[in-house]
Each structure stands twice: as structure tokens, then as C-alpha cells.
Amino acid sequence: MKQRSMPMSELAAGRLPDNRYLLFRVFKYTVYLLLTYNVYAFFVENHAAAGAVFSDGLQWGRVIEAYNDSIDTLAWVLLLLVFELETFVLDDRLIRGWVKWSLNAVSTVCYLFITYSCYGYIAEMVHLTDLSPVVETACELAAQGGWQLVVGQDDYVPLAAGNCASLGGTPLLRLADAAVLGSAATWSAIKWLAWTDVINASAWLLVVAILAFEVWLQLRQKLSERVMRWSQIVKGSLYFTLFLCAIYWGVSGSFLDFWDAFLWLVAFFFIEMNLFQWQAETRGE
């Protein structure tokens, strides 16, 4: 049965005053709120990019590709809420009946979207690497009108006389099915960022699969120390991979990507603390 009071390490020692525990909870739920806001931030970014990449119109079948970040983040926020309810907020005796089935239904929908979003990242990576050489100069294309210049991942500006001159003498590549061009160096950087998206999404899928299995065992009081030890080893390597992805985004990507990755690592650190405390309390009983 879960104790709804203090973080595990301080709770066991009885050292955490009420005001410090209140600050801890405020900090935790502030992180959750910031992640919720990122759904909107990614939607704005995806919407701007979709207008450039899918200038001929966005088909329903490619919505997941165009708005992958925002859909993915929304599903993750809902799944984070489910994990928080299961591992911290709800007492074990309440996670049964319609509550259990409701949480399982929300989780299942989230897993479907997260898995589909992982496919979306793969599709986006394939799409962004389907490039062909450009014969005309950038200024010739600028004179034609209707072209976009890619300056970074999900970052496009209209190709015009003011910026075409900076591409003189630079090998140019264009998306195979869109009026979007950029330098070979820019496309190469975008390709590595797209690969980072794929690796990050795949690693998170494995993390939540292991967490869901641990919660399933814990609800049945079958989460042994041996299972916890091996799962921590596997998840430790996955979290390290995710940390490397966050660093790469911080160096080569956008601040939003880095900030979002950092917040998710902090958020799931809280979930890991919840699960560790929950398992310790069950073992003590």
C-alpha cells in the first residue's frame, strides 16, 4: 500500500520537513505543467513547418508526419499522468474495477499514438533524406517564386533575392516532392537530427514498456528485487542514451528539443522514485 507523504529516501530517514516536501511536490508538478505547455509549443512549430513542406495541401495520411512532435508529446503527457496516478497518487486498493480499466484504456491509446509517432519519426527521417540535386542557381529559383529555404530542422524561410546570394557556389539539394531547397551541409545536419529523433523515440518506447511491466508486477506484489535490479540496468543504459540525445539537441538542434528532452528525463526520474518507494513499502509490509 502506497504512502502518500514524502520522497522515499527522506521518508525512510524521517528527515524531510513539511515545507521542504511541499517544495518538492511543487517542483515535480511544475515540471509536469511545463511538459504540458510543450504540446502547444511543438504544435506551433509543426504547423509552421507543415505550411512549407506540404505547400500543396496536407493529406490526412500524413498528419502524423507533419504534427509528429505535438501528437507524440500529448500522448506522452497523458501516459505520464497515468504513471503518476498508478505509482503515487492512487492507493493500491483503488486500482481495480473501472479505475483500472480506465487507466488501461488511456494507456493503450497512448501506446498506440507513441508507437505511431515513432513510425512518424522514421517516415520523417526517410522523407527528409529523399533529396535530389538542384541544377538552377538559388537566385534563379528565387526569381520563379514559391520556393522555401531550409535553415534548420522544421525551420523554413521563403527563398528570395535577399538570401539566395548567400548560397552562391554551394551545392544545393531539394526535397524530392516539395519546393524546398538547402545546402548539402544543412541537409546533412537535419539528417542527423532526424536520426536522433528516431533513436530517442525508440529508447523511450523501451523505457515505458519496462515501466509498464514493473507496474503490472507491483500491482500483483510480484516485483522482486532481482527483477528491479535487472530492469534498472537496462533502463540505466536507455536513460543514458536519452541523455546523449538531449546533449546532441543542445549542441546541434533547437533549444525546445533540448528543453523538452531534459524535462522528460526529470519527469521520469520522479516516476522511478515513485516506483522505488512503492516497491520498498510493499516489501516492508
mmCIF file of C-alpha atoms in Angstrom:
data_model
loop_
_atom_site.group_PDB
_atom_site.id
_atom_site.type_symbol
_atom_site.label_atom_id
_atom_site.label_comp_id
_atom_site.label_asym_id
_atom_site.label_seq_id
_atom_site.Cartn_x
_atom_site.Cartn_y
_atom_site.Cartn_z
ATOM 1 C CA MET A 1 0.000 0.000 0.000
ATOM 2 C CA LYS A 2 1.488 3.351 -1.058
ATOM 3 C CA GLN A 3 2.330 6.036 1.482
ATOM 4 C CA ARG A 4 1.377 9.458 0.122
ATOM 5 C CA SER A 5 3.775 11.601 2.066
ATOM 6 C CA MET A 6 7.462 12.016 1.255
ATOM 7 C CA PRO A 7 10.140 11.013 -1.261
ATOM 8 C CA MET A 8 11.415 7.549 -0.411
ATOM 9 C CA SER A 9 14.945 8.324 0.762
ATOM 10 C CA GLU A 10 13.903 11.176 3.043
ATOM 11 C CA LEU A 11 10.773 9.383 4.152
ATOM 12 C CA ALA A 12 12.743 6.377 5.366
ATOM 13 C CA ALA A 13 15.053 8.591 7.375
ATOM 14 C CA GLY A 14 12.244 10.880 8.568
ATOM 15 C CA ARG A 15 14.282 13.946 7.743
ATOM 16 C CA LEU A 16 12.138 15.893 5.294
ATOM 17 C CA PRO A 17 10.221 18.783 6.899
ATOM 18 C CA ASP A 18 6.744 19.549 5.601
ATOM 19 C CA ASN A 19 7.818 22.790 3.893
ATOM 20 C CA ARG A 20 10.641 21.030 2.011
ATOM 21 C CA TYR A 21 8.291 18.258 0.939
ATOM 22 C CA LEU A 22 5.805 20.864 -0.284
ATOM 23 C CA LEU A 23 8.565 22.483 -2.377
ATOM 24 C CA PHE A 24 9.468 19.060 -3.761
ATOM 25 C CA ARG A 25 5.889 18.430 -4.896
ATOM 26 C CA VAL A 26 5.573 21.943 -6.337
ATOM 27 C CA PHE A 27 8.774 21.348 -8.308
ATOM 28 C CA LYS A 28 7.559 17.950 -9.574
ATOM 29 C CA TYR A 29 4.203 19.192 -10.769
ATOM 30 C CA THR A 30 5.759 22.319 -12.242
ATOM 31 C CA VAL A 31 7.847 20.023 -14.435
ATOM 32 C CA TYR A 32 4.662 18.208 -15.468
ATOM 33 C CA LEU A 33 2.968 21.528 -16.328
ATOM 34 C CA LEU A 34 5.953 22.652 -18.397
ATOM 35 C CA LEU A 35 5.750 19.413 -20.362
ATOM 36 C CA THR A 36 2.056 20.062 -20.950
ATOM 37 C CA TYR A 37 2.873 23.515 -22.307
ATOM 38 C CA ASN A 38 5.358 21.918 -24.702
ATOM 39 C CA VAL A 39 2.412 20.290 -26.504
ATOM 40 C CA TYR A 40 1.349 23.778 -27.603
ATOM 41 C CA ALA A 41 4.927 24.875 -28.354
ATOM 42 C CA PHE A 42 5.523 21.876 -30.619
ATOM 43 C CA PHE A 43 2.163 22.379 -32.327
ATOM 44 C CA VAL A 44 3.115 25.937 -33.267
ATOM 45 C CA GLU A 45 6.489 24.745 -34.589
ATOM 46 C CA ASN A 46 4.983 21.814 -36.521
ATOM 47 C CA HIS A 47 2.227 23.981 -38.002
ATOM 48 C CA ALA A 48 4.748 26.473 -39.364
ATOM 49 C CA ALA A 49 6.897 23.695 -40.853
ATOM 50 C CA ALA A 50 3.876 21.894 -42.362
ATOM 51 C CA GLY A 51 2.938 25.019 -44.289
ATOM 52 C CA ALA A 52 6.323 24.925 -46.018
ATOM 53 C CA VAL A 53 6.857 21.206 -46.554
ATOM 54 C CA PHE A 54 3.250 20.403 -47.521
ATOM 55 C CA SER A 55 2.576 23.533 -49.555
ATOM 56 C CA ASP A 56 0.252 21.623 -51.932
ATOM 57 C CA GLY A 57 -2.003 20.572 -49.089
ATOM 58 C CA LEU A 58 -1.731 18.184 -46.172
ATOM 59 C CA GLN A 59 -3.398 14.810 -46.642
ATOM 60 C CA TRP A 60 -4.884 13.017 -43.641
ATOM 61 C CA GLY A 61 -2.459 10.152 -44.083
ATOM 62 C CA ARG A 62 0.485 12.493 -43.473
ATOM 63 C CA VAL A 63 -0.876 14.398 -40.456
ATOM 64 C CA ILE A 64 1.190 12.222 -38.117
ATOM 65 C CA GLU A 65 4.284 13.112 -40.137
ATOM 66 C CA ALA A 66 3.545 16.837 -40.136
ATOM 67 C CA TYR A 67 2.478 17.129 -36.473
ATOM 68 C CA ASN A 68 4.524 14.271 -35.103
ATOM 69 C CA ASP A 69 6.171 16.211 -32.267
ATOM 70 C CA SER A 70 2.950 17.690 -30.896
ATOM 71 C CA ILE A 71 0.937 14.439 -31.155
ATOM 72 C CA ASP A 72 3.799 12.479 -29.622
ATOM 73 C CA THR A 73 4.177 14.946 -26.736
ATOM 74 C CA LEU A 74 0.435 14.941 -25.996
ATOM 75 C CA ALA A 75 0.383 11.136 -25.803
ATOM 76 C CA TRP A 76 3.435 11.178 -23.529
ATOM 77 C CA VAL A 77 1.861 13.742 -21.184
ATOM 78 C CA LEU A 78 -1.242 11.569 -20.809
ATOM 79 C CA LEU A 79 0.901 8.481 -20.231
ATOM 80 C CA LEU A 80 2.951 10.363 -17.642
ATOM 81 C CA LEU A 81 -0.295 11.224 -15.844
ATOM 82 C CA VAL A 82 -1.279 7.536 -15.835
ATOM 83 C CA PHE A 83 2.100 6.515 -14.389
ATOM 84 C CA GLU A 84 1.826 9.228 -11.712
ATOM 85 C CA LEU A 85 -1.637 8.016 -10.742
ATOM 86 C CA GLU A 86 -0.572 4.375 -10.631
ATOM 87 C CA THR A 87 2.731 4.798 -8.802
ATOM 88 C CA PHE A 88 1.981 7.696 -6.449
ATOM 89 C CA VAL A 89 -1.475 9.263 -6.305
ATOM 90 C CA LEU A 90 -3.866 6.309 -6.141
ATOM 91 C CA ASP A 91 -3.862 3.795 -3.337
ATOM 92 C CA ASP A 92 -3.347 0.193 -4.452
ATOM 93 C CA ARG A 93 -6.867 -0.739 -3.334
ATOM 94 C CA LEU A 94 -8.345 1.828 -5.747
ATOM 95 C CA ILE A 95 -6.558 0.493 -8.842
ATOM 96 C CA ARG A 96 -9.177 -2.083 -9.667
ATOM 97 C CA GLY A 97 -12.528 -2.261 -11.377
ATOM 98 C CA TRP A 98 -13.482 0.683 -13.565
ATOM 99 C CA VAL A 99 -10.463 2.716 -12.367
ATOM 100 C CA LYS A 100 -8.074 0.005 -13.511
ATOM 101 C CA TRP A 101 -9.821 -0.415 -16.859
ATOM 102 C CA SER A 102 -9.939 3.355 -17.423
ATOM 103 C CA LEU A 103 -6.202 3.698 -16.776
ATOM 104 C CA ASN A 104 -5.511 0.719 -19.034
ATOM 105 C CA ALA A 105 -7.676 2.208 -21.806
ATOM 106 C CA VAL A 106 -5.892 5.570 -21.666
ATOM 107 C CA SER A 107 -2.509 3.818 -21.576
ATOM 108 C CA THR A 108 -3.386 1.670 -24.578
ATOM 109 C CA VAL A 109 -4.407 4.694 -26.648
ATOM 110 C CA CYS A 110 -1.208 6.487 -25.610
ATOM 111 C CA TYR A 111 0.942 3.474 -26.526
ATOM 112 C CA LEU A 112 -0.714 3.321 -29.943
ATOM 113 C CA PHE A 113 -0.011 7.000 -30.610
ATOM 114 C CA ILE A 114 3.527 6.776 -29.239
ATOM 115 C CA THR A 115 4.286 3.772 -31.425
ATOM 116 C CA TYR A 116 2.721 5.500 -34.420
ATOM 117 C CA SER A 117 4.731 8.629 -33.626
ATOM 118 C CA CYS A 118 7.892 6.533 -33.640
ATOM 119 C CA TYR A 119 6.869 5.409 -37.114
ATOM 120 C CA GLY A 120 6.262 9.091 -37.926
ATOM 121 C CA TYR A 121 9.825 9.960 -36.919
ATOM 122 C CA ILE A 122 11.106 7.160 -39.154
ATOM 123 C CA ALA A 123 8.911 8.365 -42.039
ATOM 124 C CA GLU A 124 10.064 11.944 -41.497
ATOM 125 C CA MET A 125 13.698 10.830 -41.485
ATOM 126 C CA VAL A 126 13.178 8.960 -44.771
ATOM 127 C CA HIS A 127 11.315 11.936 -46.249
ATOM 128 C CA LEU A 128 13.966 14.458 -45.261
ATOM 129 C CA THR A 129 16.730 12.322 -46.758
ATOM 130 C CA ASP A 130 14.934 11.839 -50.107
ATOM 131 C CA LEU A 131 16.880 14.598 -51.833
ATOM 132 C CA SER A 132 17.850 15.416 -55.403
ATOM 133 C CA PRO A 133 20.410 17.867 -56.842
ATOM 134 C CA VAL A 134 19.315 21.317 -57.990
ATOM 135 C CA VAL A 135 20.519 22.395 -61.445
ATOM 136 C CA GLU A 136 19.417 26.030 -61.277
ATOM 137 C CA THR A 137 21.056 28.586 -59.025
ATOM 138 C CA ALA A 138 19.310 29.688 -55.865
ATOM 139 C CA CYS A 139 18.662 33.162 -57.271
ATOM 140 C CA GLU A 140 17.112 31.729 -60.431
ATOM 141 C CA LEU A 141 14.697 29.744 -58.296
ATOM 142 C CA ALA A 142 14.049 32.778 -56.120
ATOM 143 C CA ALA A 143 13.007 34.698 -59.233
ATOM 144 C CA GLN A 144 10.473 31.950 -60.053
ATOM 145 C CA GLY A 145 8.873 32.326 -56.626
ATOM 146 C CA GLY A 146 7.203 29.718 -54.419
ATOM 147 C CA TRP A 147 10.415 28.178 -53.070
ATOM 148 C CA GLN A 148 11.366 27.711 -49.431
ATOM 149 C CA LEU A 149 14.880 27.690 -47.984
ATOM 150 C CA VAL A 150 15.555 25.254 -45.157
ATOM 151 C CA VAL A 151 17.807 26.731 -42.467
ATOM 152 C CA GLY A 152 17.348 24.019 -39.830
ATOM 153 C CA GLN A 153 15.112 21.173 -38.766
ATOM 154 C CA ASP A 154 11.476 22.349 -39.053
ATOM 155 C CA ASP A 155 12.771 25.835 -39.851
ATOM 156 C CA TYR A 156 11.968 27.264 -43.280
ATOM 157 C CA VAL A 157 12.051 30.765 -44.769
ATOM 158 C CA PRO A 158 10.899 31.974 -48.209
ATOM 159 C CA LEU A 159 13.674 31.899 -50.808
ATOM 160 C CA ALA A 160 14.124 35.487 -52.014
ATOM 161 C CA ALA A 161 16.682 37.792 -53.558
ATOM 162 C CA GLY A 162 17.871 38.784 -50.116
ATOM 163 C CA ASN A 163 19.039 35.308 -49.074
ATOM 164 C CA CYS A 164 19.712 33.495 -52.353
ATOM 165 C CA ALA A 165 23.079 35.207 -52.851
ATOM 166 C CA SER A 166 24.454 33.571 -49.702
ATOM 167 C CA LEU A 167 24.049 30.174 -51.405
ATOM 168 C CA GLY A 168 26.205 31.034 -54.407
ATOM 169 C CA GLY A 169 28.753 28.304 -55.149
ATOM 170 C CA THR A 170 27.193 25.981 -52.551
ATOM 171 C CA PRO A 171 25.932 22.557 -53.703
ATOM 172 C CA LEU A 172 22.141 22.648 -53.387
ATOM 173 C CA LEU A 173 19.701 19.839 -52.755
ATOM 174 C CA ARG A 174 15.908 19.866 -52.768
ATOM 175 C CA LEU A 175 13.236 17.667 -51.273
ATOM 176 C CA ALA A 176 12.064 15.246 -53.920
ATOM 177 C CA ASP A 177 8.363 16.148 -53.588
ATOM 178 C CA ALA A 178 8.427 19.747 -52.341
ATOM 179 C CA ALA A 179 9.716 23.148 -53.405
ATOM 180 C CA VAL A 180 12.216 23.236 -50.553
ATOM 181 C CA LEU A 181 15.957 23.530 -51.027
ATOM 182 C CA GLY A 182 19.042 23.934 -48.892
ATOM 183 C CA SER A 183 22.757 23.422 -48.832
ATOM 184 C CA ALA A 184 24.212 19.943 -48.578
ATOM 185 C CA ALA A 185 25.669 20.835 -45.165
ATOM 186 C CA THR A 186 22.276 21.958 -43.846
ATOM 187 C CA TRP A 187 20.554 18.802 -45.065
ATOM 188 C CA SER A 188 23.294 16.666 -43.504
ATOM 189 C CA ALA A 189 22.750 18.331 -40.117
ATOM 190 C CA ILE A 190 18.988 17.813 -40.437
ATOM 191 C CA LYS A 191 19.545 14.135 -41.289
ATOM 192 C CA TRP A 192 21.498 13.559 -38.065
ATOM 193 C CA LEU A 193 18.853 15.376 -36.038
ATOM 194 C CA ALA A 194 16.179 13.201 -37.661
ATOM 195 C CA TRP A 195 18.161 10.081 -36.725
ATOM 196 C CA THR A 196 18.376 11.410 -33.168
ATOM 197 C CA ASP A 197 14.571 11.708 -33.130
ATOM 198 C CA VAL A 198 14.283 8.062 -34.177
ATOM 199 C CA ILE A 199 16.777 6.833 -31.573
ATOM 200 C CA ASN A 200 15.144 8.936 -28.845
ATOM 201 C CA ALA A 201 11.625 7.727 -29.661
ATOM 202 C CA SER A 202 12.736 4.088 -29.806
ATOM 203 C CA ALA A 203 14.572 4.316 -26.473
ATOM 204 C CA TRP A 204 11.553 5.871 -24.762
ATOM 205 C CA LEU A 205 9.314 3.102 -26.110
ATOM 206 C CA LEU A 206 11.556 0.544 -24.429
ATOM 207 C CA VAL A 207 11.624 2.544 -21.175
ATOM 208 C CA VAL A 208 7.843 2.746 -20.851
ATOM 209 C CA ALA A 209 7.463 -0.904 -21.837
ATOM 210 C CA ILE A 210 9.716 -1.887 -18.931
ATOM 211 C CA LEU A 211 7.964 0.546 -16.562
ATOM 212 C CA ALA A 212 4.546 -0.788 -17.536
ATOM 213 C CA PHE A 213 5.755 -4.333 -16.882
ATOM 214 C CA GLU A 214 7.116 -3.291 -13.463
ATOM 215 C CA VAL A 215 3.821 -1.609 -12.529
ATOM 216 C CA TRP A 216 1.948 -4.727 -13.647
ATOM 217 C CA LEU A 217 4.156 -6.895 -11.413
ATOM 218 C CA GLN A 218 3.965 -4.474 -8.498
ATOM 219 C CA LEU A 219 0.162 -4.397 -8.526
ATOM 220 C CA ARG A 220 0.345 -8.163 -8.096
ATOM 221 C CA GLN A 221 3.099 -7.853 -5.466
ATOM 222 C CA LYS A 222 5.473 -9.840 -7.660
ATOM 223 C CA LEU A 223 8.085 -7.149 -8.349
ATOM 224 C CA SER A 224 11.158 -8.765 -6.816
ATOM 225 C CA GLU A 225 14.483 -7.119 -6.065
ATOM 226 C CA ARG A 226 16.103 -9.282 -8.736
ATOM 227 C CA VAL A 227 13.701 -8.016 -11.410
ATOM 228 C CA MET A 228 14.178 -4.444 -10.199
ATOM 229 C CA ARG A 229 17.952 -4.814 -10.365
ATOM 230 C CA TRP A 230 17.976 -6.096 -13.936
ATOM 231 C CA SER A 231 15.404 -3.562 -15.099
ATOM 232 C CA GLN A 232 17.448 -0.742 -13.571
ATOM 233 C CA ILE A 233 20.497 -1.893 -15.523
ATOM 234 C CA VAL A 234 18.574 -1.938 -18.803
ATOM 235 C CA LYS A 235 16.763 1.329 -18.115
ATOM 236 C CA GLY A 236 20.032 2.921 -16.988
ATOM 237 C CA SER A 237 21.547 2.295 -20.418
ATOM 238 C CA LEU A 238 18.395 3.612 -22.090
ATOM 239 C CA TYR A 239 18.327 6.751 -19.930
ATOM 240 C CA PHE A 240 21.992 7.318 -20.764
ATOM 241 C CA THR A 241 21.130 7.077 -24.473
ATOM 242 C CA LEU A 242 18.328 9.590 -23.947
ATOM 243 C CA PHE A 243 20.713 11.876 -22.088
ATOM 244 C CA LEU A 244 23.132 11.750 -25.038
ATOM 245 C CA CYS A 245 20.256 12.643 -27.372
ATOM 246 C CA ALA A 246 19.426 15.638 -25.183
ATOM 247 C CA ILE A 247 23.057 16.792 -25.280
ATOM 248 C CA TYR A 248 23.133 16.430 -29.072
ATOM 249 C CA TRP A 249 19.984 18.526 -29.372
ATOM 250 C CA GLY A 250 21.509 21.121 -27.074
ATOM 251 C CA VAL A 251 24.595 21.375 -29.277
ATOM 252 C CA SER A 252 23.143 20.868 -32.768
ATOM 253 C CA GLY A 253 19.377 21.204 -32.527
ATOM 254 C CA SER A 254 16.853 23.642 -31.168
ATOM 255 C CA PHE A 255 16.547 24.753 -27.556
ATOM 256 C CA LEU A 256 12.955 23.477 -27.470
ATOM 257 C CA ASP A 257 14.096 19.940 -28.320
ATOM 258 C CA PHE A 258 16.810 20.053 -25.659
ATOM 259 C CA TRP A 259 14.500 21.570 -23.046
ATOM 260 C CA ASP A 260 11.762 19.035 -23.752
ATOM 261 C CA ALA A 261 14.211 16.100 -23.538
ATOM 262 C CA PHE A 262 15.629 17.420 -20.260
ATOM 263 C CA LEU A 263 12.172 17.846 -18.716
ATOM 264 C CA TRP A 264 11.165 14.301 -19.698
ATOM 265 C CA LEU A 265 14.255 12.855 -18.058
ATOM 266 C CA VAL A 266 13.432 14.782 -14.864
ATOM 267 C CA ALA A 267 9.776 13.721 -15.024
ATOM 268 C CA PHE A 268 10.599 10.031 -15.349
ATOM 269 C CA PHE A 269 13.145 10.348 -12.569
ATOM 270 C CA PHE A 270 10.138 11.194 -10.383
ATOM 271 C CA ILE A 271 8.242 8.160 -11.724
ATOM 272 C CA GLU A 272 11.257 5.956 -10.956
ATOM 273 C CA MET A 273 11.332 7.371 -7.407
ATOM 274 C CA ASN A 274 7.615 6.637 -7.042
ATOM 275 C CA LEU A 275 8.075 3.052 -8.192
ATOM 276 C CA PHE A 276 11.129 2.506 -5.998
ATOM 277 C CA GLN A 277 9.281 3.821 -2.933
ATOM 278 C CA TRP A 278 6.193 1.784 -3.777
ATOM 279 C CA GLN A 279 8.214 -1.428 -4.087
ATOM 280 C CA ALA A 280 10.104 -0.705 -0.852
ATOM 281 C CA GLU A 281 6.877 -0.117 1.064
ATOM 282 C CA THR A 282 5.364 -3.354 -0.234
ATOM 283 C CA ARG A 283 8.494 -5.260 0.732
ATOM 284 C CA GLY A 284 8.401 -3.696 4.204
ATOM 285 C CA GLU A 285 4.789 -4.740 4.703
#
